[in-house]
């Protein structure tokens, strides 16, 4: 099975994009072929206080790939069957969060910038924001 197929089947997983380093600095990029979906939205999160948490939800249909393009944070993902935490600190490595996967971002370091590529436009009706409700839906 191809790595991207495994990630999609599992509901989450690391996605690596190309990185180019030379004497002028570094550059990372993502073309649609590097992602498990065609993006419809991109947003970024920054200036998050160290004690604050972001995310704390799952999407019913939207998938995302989340990158720490500067700094670092921890990302906890939960499929209802598996729960794990990733330390996100590489601009060339994001984490795929599939529909129905709970995610929460925490432990932001000062100066962190997080970029999120999403498969759908923003739809507040497509969120599950309560973890107890989420657990009941994924038993």
PDB file of C-alpha atoms in Angstrom:
ATOM      1  CA  UNK A   1       0.000   0.000   0.000  1.00  0.00           C
ATOM      2  CA  UNK A   2       1.280   3.503  -0.899  1.00  0.00           C
ATOM      3  CA  UNK A   3       2.163   5.740   2.089  1.00  0.00           C
ATOM      4  CA  UNK A   4      -0.554   8.303   1.247  1.00  0.00           C
ATOM      5  CA  UNK A   5      -3.170   5.517   1.069  1.00  0.00           C
ATOM      6  CA  UNK A   6      -2.091   4.322   4.530  1.00  0.00           C
ATOM      7  CA  UNK A   7      -2.393   7.850   5.936  1.00  0.00           C
ATOM      8  CA  UNK A   8      -5.860   8.290   4.453  1.00  0.00           C
ATOM      9  CA  UNK A   9      -6.994   4.918   5.801  1.00  0.00           C
ATOM     10  CA  UNK A  10      -5.641   5.661   9.289  1.00  0.00           C
ATOM     11  CA  UNK A  11      -7.202   9.151   9.399  1.00  0.00           C
ATOM     12  CA  UNK A  12      -3.962  10.986  10.212  1.00  0.00           C
ATOM     13  CA  UNK A  13      -0.256  10.861   9.450  1.00  0.00           C
ATOM     14  CA  UNK A  14       2.850  12.812   8.547  1.00  0.00           C
ATOM     15  CA  UNK A  15       3.068  14.445   5.123  1.00  0.00           C
ATOM     16  CA  UNK A  16       6.496  15.575   3.924  1.00  0.00           C
ATOM     17  CA  UNK A  17       6.884  18.288   1.293  1.00  0.00           C
ATOM     18  CA  UNK A  18      10.023  19.202  -0.649  1.00  0.00           C
ATOM     19  CA  UNK A  19      12.617  21.412   1.016  1.00  0.00           C
ATOM     20  CA  UNK A  20      15.356  23.295  -0.847  1.00  0.00           C
ATOM     21  CA  UNK A  21      18.345  24.644   1.090  1.00  0.00           C
ATOM     22  CA  UNK A  22      21.194  26.737  -0.290  1.00  0.00           C
ATOM     23  CA  UNK A  23      23.374  29.680   0.700  1.00  0.00           C
ATOM     24  CA  UNK A  24      20.390  32.035   0.316  1.00  0.00           C
ATOM     25  CA  UNK A  25      18.261  30.157   2.866  1.00  0.00           C
ATOM     26  CA  UNK A  26      15.540  27.525   2.742  1.00  0.00           C
ATOM     27  CA  UNK A  27      12.302  27.128   0.831  1.00  0.00           C
ATOM     28  CA  UNK A  28       9.514  24.563   1.259  1.00  0.00           C
ATOM     29  CA  UNK A  29       6.618  24.121  -1.140  1.00  0.00           C
ATOM     30  CA  UNK A  30       3.546  21.986  -1.621  1.00  0.00           C
ATOM     31  CA  UNK A  31       2.035  21.183  -4.978  1.00  0.00           C
ATOM     32  CA  UNK A  32      -1.321  19.437  -5.108  1.00  0.00           C
ATOM     33  CA  UNK A  33       0.472  16.137  -5.810  1.00  0.00           C
ATOM     34  CA  UNK A  34       2.143  16.375  -2.373  1.00  0.00           C
ATOM     35  CA  UNK A  35      -1.212  16.611  -0.568  1.00  0.00           C
ATOM     36  CA  UNK A  36      -3.989  14.018  -0.199  1.00  0.00           C
ATOM     37  CA  UNK A  37      -6.630  16.458  -1.532  1.00  0.00           C
ATOM     38  CA  UNK A  38      -7.033  19.546  -3.699  1.00  0.00           C
ATOM     39  CA  UNK A  39      -6.909  22.555  -1.332  1.00  0.00           C
ATOM     40  CA  UNK A  40      -9.809  24.977  -1.151  1.00  0.00           C
ATOM     41  CA  UNK A  41      -8.635  27.100   1.797  1.00  0.00           C
ATOM     42  CA  UNK A  42      -5.397  28.102   3.525  1.00  0.00           C
ATOM     43  CA  UNK A  43      -5.151  29.864   6.879  1.00  0.00           C
ATOM     44  CA  UNK A  44      -2.440  30.540   9.435  1.00  0.00           C
ATOM     45  CA  UNK A  45      -2.347  30.772  13.204  1.00  0.00           C
ATOM     46  CA  UNK A  46       0.164  32.970  15.057  1.00  0.00           C
ATOM     47  CA  UNK A  47       0.700  34.996  18.257  1.00  0.00           C
ATOM     48  CA  UNK A  48      -0.790  32.141  20.309  1.00  0.00           C
ATOM     49  CA  UNK A  49      -0.050  32.462  24.056  1.00  0.00           C
ATOM     50  CA  UNK A  50       1.997  29.524  25.411  1.00  0.00           C
ATOM     51  CA  UNK A  51      -0.860  28.323  27.642  1.00  0.00           C
ATOM     52  CA  UNK A  52      -3.556  28.601  24.939  1.00  0.00           C
ATOM     53  CA  UNK A  53      -4.977  25.709  22.928  1.00  0.00           C
ATOM     54  CA  UNK A  54      -6.251  25.766  19.360  1.00  0.00           C
ATOM     55  CA  UNK A  55      -8.350  23.259  17.483  1.00  0.00           C
ATOM     56  CA  UNK A  56     -10.280  21.172  19.982  1.00  0.00           C
ATOM     57  CA  UNK A  57     -12.631  19.847  17.319  1.00  0.00           C
ATOM     58  CA  UNK A  58     -13.105  17.459  14.429  1.00  0.00           C
ATOM     59  CA  UNK A  59     -14.574  18.086  10.993  1.00  0.00           C
ATOM     60  CA  UNK A  60     -17.307  15.957   9.518  1.00  0.00           C
ATOM     61  CA  UNK A  61     -16.110  16.263   5.905  1.00  0.00           C
ATOM     62  CA  UNK A  62     -13.117  18.605   5.783  1.00  0.00           C
ATOM     63  CA  UNK A  63      -9.542  17.297   5.804  1.00  0.00           C
ATOM     64  CA  UNK A  64      -6.489  19.396   6.712  1.00  0.00           C
ATOM     65  CA  UNK A  65      -2.717  19.304   6.577  1.00  0.00           C
ATOM     66  CA  UNK A  66      -1.123  21.330   9.393  1.00  0.00           C
ATOM     67  CA  UNK A  67       2.440  22.703   9.252  1.00  0.00           C
ATOM     68  CA  UNK A  68       4.628  24.488  11.804  1.00  0.00           C
ATOM     69  CA  UNK A  69       6.352  26.836   9.373  1.00  0.00           C
ATOM     70  CA  UNK A  70       8.108  28.648  12.205  1.00  0.00           C
ATOM     71  CA  UNK A  71       8.553  27.648  15.849  1.00  0.00           C
ATOM     72  CA  UNK A  72       6.805  24.632  17.322  1.00  0.00           C
ATOM     73  CA  UNK A  73       3.683  23.264  18.984  1.00  0.00           C
ATOM     74  CA  UNK A  74       2.259  19.891  20.003  1.00  0.00           C
ATOM     75  CA  UNK A  75      -0.633  18.362  18.097  1.00  0.00           C
ATOM     76  CA  UNK A  76      -2.800  15.645  19.611  1.00  0.00           C
ATOM     77  CA  UNK A  77      -4.902  13.591  17.207  1.00  0.00           C
ATOM     78  CA  UNK A  78      -7.616  11.121  18.141  1.00  0.00           C
ATOM     79  CA  UNK A  79      -9.546   8.827  15.786  1.00  0.00           C
ATOM     80  CA  UNK A  80     -11.722   7.325  18.507  1.00  0.00           C
ATOM     81  CA  UNK A  81      -9.519   4.203  18.348  1.00  0.00           C
ATOM     82  CA  UNK A  82      -6.013   5.709  18.418  1.00  0.00           C
ATOM     83  CA  UNK A  83      -4.723   8.818  20.194  1.00  0.00           C
ATOM     84  CA  UNK A  84      -1.218  10.235  19.851  1.00  0.00           C
ATOM     85  CA  UNK A  85       0.691  13.493  20.128  1.00  0.00           C
ATOM     86  CA  UNK A  86       3.158  14.846  17.587  1.00  0.00           C
ATOM     87  CA  UNK A  87       5.695  17.591  18.256  1.00  0.00           C
ATOM     88  CA  UNK A  88       5.468  19.820  15.198  1.00  0.00           C
ATOM     89  CA  UNK A  89       8.707  21.720  14.557  1.00  0.00           C
ATOM     90  CA  UNK A  90       9.698  21.133  10.912  1.00  0.00           C
ATOM     91  CA  UNK A  91       8.453  23.396   8.117  1.00  0.00           C
ATOM     92  CA  UNK A  92       8.766  20.541   5.605  1.00  0.00           C
ATOM     93  CA  UNK A  93       6.612  18.088   7.581  1.00  0.00           C
ATOM     94  CA  UNK A  94       2.899  18.526   8.192  1.00  0.00           C
ATOM     95  CA  UNK A  95       0.292  16.249   9.639  1.00  0.00           C
ATOM     96  CA  UNK A  96      -2.779  15.120   7.727  1.00  0.00           C
ATOM     97  CA  UNK A  97      -5.993  15.281   9.764  1.00  0.00           C
ATOM     98  CA  UNK A  98      -8.796  13.425   8.012  1.00  0.00           C
ATOM     99  CA  UNK A  99     -12.536  13.954   8.403  1.00  0.00           C
ATOM    100  CA  UNK A 100     -13.729  12.565  11.723  1.00  0.00           C
ATOM    101  CA  UNK A 101     -10.328  12.934  13.414  1.00  0.00           C
ATOM    102  CA  UNK A 102     -10.188  15.057  16.560  1.00  0.00           C
ATOM    103  CA  UNK A 103      -7.233  17.442  16.856  1.00  0.00           C
ATOM    104  CA  UNK A 104      -5.916  19.857  19.430  1.00  0.00           C
ATOM    105  CA  UNK A 105      -2.867  22.138  19.235  1.00  0.00           C
ATOM    106  CA  UNK A 106      -1.011  23.193  22.387  1.00  0.00           C
ATOM    107  CA  UNK A 107       2.385  24.183  23.841  1.00  0.00           C
ATOM    108  CA  UNK A 108       3.019  26.924  21.296  1.00  0.00           C
ATOM    109  CA  UNK A 109       6.514  28.383  21.467  1.00  0.00           C
ATOM    110  CA  UNK A 110       6.852  32.183  21.110  1.00  0.00           C
ATOM    111  CA  UNK A 111       6.975  33.258  17.471  1.00  0.00           C
ATOM    112  CA  UNK A 112       5.293  30.101  16.153  1.00  0.00           C
ATOM    113  CA  UNK A 113       3.424  30.303  12.862  1.00  0.00           C
ATOM    114  CA  UNK A 114       1.140  27.399  11.929  1.00  0.00           C
ATOM    115  CA  UNK A 115      -0.200  27.095   8.370  1.00  0.00           C
ATOM    116  CA  UNK A 116      -3.233  24.927   7.650  1.00  0.00           C
ATOM    117  CA  UNK A 117      -4.271  23.729   4.195  1.00  0.00           C
ATOM    118  CA  UNK A 118      -7.926  22.611   4.093  1.00  0.00           C
ATOM    119  CA  UNK A 119      -9.914  20.529   1.613  1.00  0.00           C
ATOM    120  CA  UNK A 120     -13.104  22.581   2.045  1.00  0.00           C
ATOM    121  CA  UNK A 121     -14.255  26.140   2.540  1.00  0.00           C
ATOM    122  CA  UNK A 122     -15.059  27.209   6.110  1.00  0.00           C
ATOM    123  CA  UNK A 123     -18.378  25.790   7.337  1.00  0.00           C
ATOM    124  CA  UNK A 124     -19.158  26.207  11.051  1.00  0.00           C
ATOM    125  CA  UNK A 125     -21.883  23.548  10.747  1.00  0.00           C
ATOM    126  CA  UNK A 126     -19.281  20.924   9.832  1.00  0.00           C
ATOM    127  CA  UNK A 127     -17.515  20.963  13.221  1.00  0.00           C
ATOM    128  CA  UNK A 128     -17.863  18.726  16.266  1.00  0.00           C
ATOM    129  CA  UNK A 129     -16.629  20.945  19.112  1.00  0.00           C
ATOM    130  CA  UNK A 130     -17.431  18.826  22.159  1.00  0.00           C
ATOM    131  CA  UNK A 131     -15.047  15.943  22.930  1.00  0.00           C
ATOM    132  CA  UNK A 132     -17.670  13.886  24.801  1.00  0.00           C
ATOM    133  CA  UNK A 133     -19.987  14.111  21.782  1.00  0.00           C
ATOM    134  CA  UNK A 134     -17.073  13.182  19.538  1.00  0.00           C
ATOM    135  CA  UNK A 135     -16.280  10.075  21.629  1.00  0.00           C
ATOM    136  CA  UNK A 136     -19.920   8.925  21.467  1.00  0.00           C
ATOM    137  CA  UNK A 137     -19.875   9.313  17.672  1.00  0.00           C
ATOM    138  CA  UNK A 138     -16.645   7.274  17.317  1.00  0.00           C
ATOM    139  CA  UNK A 139     -17.146   4.317  19.630  1.00  0.00           C
TER     140      UNK A 139
END
